[in-house]
Amino acid sequence: MLQPAAEKLWALFETEWTYQLEHSPTYASVLGDRRWNDRWDDRSLESIEADRQHNLDVLAELQNIDRAQLGPDDQLNYDLF
């Protein structure tokens, strides 16, 4: 069973993975995930700004996870993420 900090970290990874695939449907398709095959990547200025804000929000969420409460492997995953 995962510790609460590890559960939060892995939930963030899962959410972010899905977000990235949804917002890069061509990459998702290359990986074999065809849920978003009905659209192209959105490279508009509005989308780029929304992604930038999303990245800042994800970073803030990551920083709310207590790294010291993670095991060594998850501390490395935290750092790499």
Coordinates of N, CA and C in Angstrom, one line a residue:
M1 N 0.8 -1.2 0.0 CA 0.0 0.0 0.0 C 0.9 1.2 0.0
L2 N 0.5 2.2 -0.8 CA 1.3 3.4 -1.0 C 1.0 4.4 0.2
Q3 N 2.0 5.1 0.6 CA 1.9 6.2 1.6 C 1.1 7.3 1.0
P4 N 0.4 8.2 1.8 CA -0.4 9.3 1.2 C 0.4 10.2 0.2
A5 N 1.6 10.5 0.5 CA 2.4 11.3 -0.4 C 2.6 10.6 -1.7
A6 N 2.9 9.3 -1.7 CA 3.2 8.6 -2.9 C 1.9 8.5 -3.7
E7 N 0.7 8.3 -3.0 CA -0.6 8.2 -3.7 C -0.8 9.5 -4.4
K8 N -0.6 10.6 -3.8 CA -0.7 11.9 -4.4 C 0.2 12.1 -5.6
L9 N 1.4 11.7 -5.5 CA 2.4 11.8 -6.6 C 1.9 10.9 -7.8
W10 N 1.5 9.7 -7.5 CA 1.2 8.8 -8.6 C -0.2 9.3 -9.2
A11 N -1.1 9.8 -8.5 CA -2.3 10.4 -9.0 C -2.0 11.6 -9.9
L12 N -1.0 12.4 -9.5 CA -0.6 13.5 -10.3 C 0.0 13.0 -11.6
F13 N 0.8 12.0 -11.6 CA 1.4 11.4 -12.8 C 0.3 10.9 -13.7
E14 N -0.6 10.2 -13.2 CA -1.7 9.7 -14.0 C -2.5 10.8 -14.7
T15 N -2.9 11.8 -13.9 CA -3.7 12.9 -14.4 C -2.9 13.6 -15.5
E16 N -1.6 13.9 -15.2 CA -0.8 14.6 -16.2 C -0.6 13.8 -17.5
W17 N -0.4 12.5 -17.3 CA -0.2 11.7 -18.5 C -1.4 11.8 -19.4
T18 N -2.6 11.7 -18.8 CA -3.8 11.8 -19.6 C -4.0 13.1 -20.2
Y19 N -3.7 14.2 -19.5 CA -3.8 15.5 -20.0 C -2.8 15.7 -21.2
Q20 N -1.6 15.2 -21.1 CA -0.7 15.4 -22.2 C -1.1 14.6 -23.4
L21 N -1.6 13.4 -23.3 CA -2.1 12.7 -24.4 C -3.3 13.4 -25.1
E22 N -4.2 13.9 -24.2 CA -5.4 14.6 -24.8 C -5.0 15.8 -25.5
H23 N -4.0 16.5 -25.0 CA -3.6 17.8 -25.7 C -2.6 17.6 -26.8
S24 N -2.2 16.4 -27.0 CA -1.3 16.0 -28.1 C -1.8 14.8 -28.7
P25 N -2.9 14.9 -29.4 CA -3.5 13.7 -30.0 C -2.7 13.0 -31.0
T26 N -1.8 13.7 -31.7 CA -1.0 12.9 -32.7 C 0.0 12.1 -31.9
Y27 N 0.6 12.5 -30.8 CA 1.5 11.7 -30.0 C 0.7 10.6 -29.4
A28 N -0.5 10.8 -28.9 CA -1.3 9.7 -28.3 C -1.5 8.7 -29.4
S29 N -1.8 9.1 -30.6 CA -2.0 8.1 -31.7 C -0.8 7.3 -32.0
V30 N 0.4 7.9 -32.0 CA 1.6 7.2 -32.2 C 1.8 6.1 -31.1
L31 N 1.4 6.4 -29.9 CA 1.5 5.5 -28.8 C 0.4 4.4 -28.8
G32 N -0.5 4.5 -29.8 CA -1.6 3.5 -29.9 C -2.9 3.9 -29.2
D33 N -2.9 5.1 -28.6 CA -4.1 5.6 -27.9 C -4.9 6.5 -28.9
R34 N -6.0 5.9 -29.4 CA -6.7 6.6 -30.5 C -7.9 7.3 -30.0
R35 N -8.0 7.6 -28.7 CA -9.2 8.3 -28.2 C -9.4 9.7 -28.8
W36 N -8.4 10.3 -29.2 CA -8.4 11.7 -29.7 C -8.1 11.8 -31.2
N37 N -8.3 10.7 -31.9 CA -8.0 10.7 -33.4 C -8.8 11.7 -34.2
D38 N -9.9 12.2 -33.6 CA -10.8 13.1 -34.4 C -10.3 14.5 -34.4
R39 N -9.1 14.8 -33.9 CA -8.6 16.2 -33.9 C -7.1 16.2 -34.0
W40 N -6.6 17.4 -34.3 CA -5.2 17.7 -34.4 C -4.7 18.4 -33.2
D41 N -3.4 18.5 -33.0 CA -2.8 19.3 -31.9 C -3.2 20.7 -32.1
D42 N -3.6 21.4 -31.0 CA -3.9 22.8 -31.1 C -2.7 23.7 -30.8
R43 N -2.2 24.4 -31.7 CA -1.0 25.2 -31.6 C -1.3 26.7 -31.6
S44 N -2.5 27.0 -31.3 CA -2.9 28.4 -31.2 C -2.3 29.1 -30.0
L45 N -2.2 30.4 -30.1 CA -1.6 31.2 -29.0 C -2.4 30.9 -27.7
E46 N -3.7 30.8 -27.8 CA -4.5 30.6 -26.7 C -4.2 29.2 -26.0
S47 N -4.0 28.2 -26.9 CA -3.7 26.9 -26.4 C -2.3 26.9 -25.7
I48 N -1.4 27.5 -26.3 CA 0.0 27.6 -25.8 C 0.0 28.3 -24.4
E49 N -0.8 29.3 -24.3 CA -0.9 30.0 -23.0 C -1.6 29.1 -21.9
A50 N -2.7 28.4 -22.4 CA -3.4 27.5 -21.5 C -2.5 26.4 -21.0
D51 N -1.6 25.9 -21.9 CA -0.7 24.9 -21.5 C 0.4 25.4 -20.5
R52 N 0.8 26.6 -20.7 CA 1.8 27.3 -19.8 C 1.2 27.4 -18.4
Q53 N -0.1 27.8 -18.4 CA -0.8 28.0 -17.1 C -1.0 26.6 -16.4
H54 N -1.3 25.6 -17.3 CA -1.5 24.3 -16.7 C -0.2 23.8 -16.1
N55 N 0.9 24.0 -16.8 CA 2.2 23.6 -16.3 C 2.5 24.3 -14.9
L56 N 2.2 25.5 -14.8 CA 2.4 26.2 -13.5 C 1.5 25.6 -12.4
D57 N 0.3 25.3 -12.8 CA -0.6 24.7 -11.8 C -0.1 23.3 -11.4
V58 N 0.4 22.5 -12.3 CA 0.9 21.2 -12.0 C 2.2 21.3 -11.1
L59 N 3.0 22.3 -11.4 CA 4.2 22.5 -10.6 C 3.8 22.8 -9.2
A60 N 2.8 23.7 -9.0 CA 2.3 24.0 -7.7 C 1.7 22.8 -7.0
E61 N 1.0 22.0 -7.7 CA 0.5 20.8 -7.1 C 1.6 19.8 -6.7
L62 N 2.6 19.7 -7.5 CA 3.8 18.9 -7.1 C 4.5 19.4 -5.9
Q63 N 4.6 20.7 -5.8 CA 5.3 21.3 -4.6 C 4.5 21.1 -3.3
N64 N 3.2 20.8 -3.4 CA 2.4 20.5 -2.3 C 2.5 19.1 -1.8
I65 N 3.3 18.3 -2.5 CA 3.6 16.9 -2.1 C 4.9 17.0 -1.3
D66 N 4.8 16.4 -0.1 CA 6.0 16.4 0.8 C 7.0 15.4 0.3
R67 N 8.0 15.9 -0.4 CA 9.1 15.0 -1.0 C 9.7 14.1 0.1
A68 N 9.9 14.6 1.3 CA 10.6 13.9 2.4 C 9.7 12.6 2.8
Q69 N 8.4 12.6 2.5 CA 7.6 11.5 2.9 C 7.6 10.4 1.8
L70 N 8.3 10.6 0.8 CA 8.4 9.6 -0.3 C 9.6 8.7 -0.1
G71 N 9.5 7.5 -0.6 CA 10.6 6.5 -0.6 C 11.6 7.0 -1.6
P72 N 12.8 6.4 -1.6 CA 13.9 6.8 -2.5 C 13.5 6.8 -4.0
D73 N 12.8 5.7 -4.4 CA 12.5 5.6 -5.8 C 11.5 6.8 -6.2
D74 N 10.5 7.0 -5.3 CA 9.6 8.1 -5.6 C 10.2 9.5 -5.5
Q75 N 11.2 9.6 -4.6 CA 11.9 10.9 -4.6 C 12.6 11.2 -5.9
L76 N 13.1 10.1 -6.5 CA 13.8 10.3 -7.8 C 12.7 10.6 -8.9
N77 N 11.6 9.9 -8.8 CA 10.5 10.2 -9.8 C 10.0 11.6 -9.6
Y78 N 9.9 12.1 -8.4 CA 9.5 13.4 -8.1 C 10.4 14.4 -8.7
D79 N 11.7 14.2 -8.5 CA 12.8 15.1 -9.0 C 12.8 15.1 -10.6
L80 N 12.6 13.9 -11.2 CA 12.6 13.9 -12.6 C 11.4 14.5 -13.2
F81 N 10.3 14.4 -12.6 CA 9.0 15.0 -13.1 C 9.1 16.5 -13.0

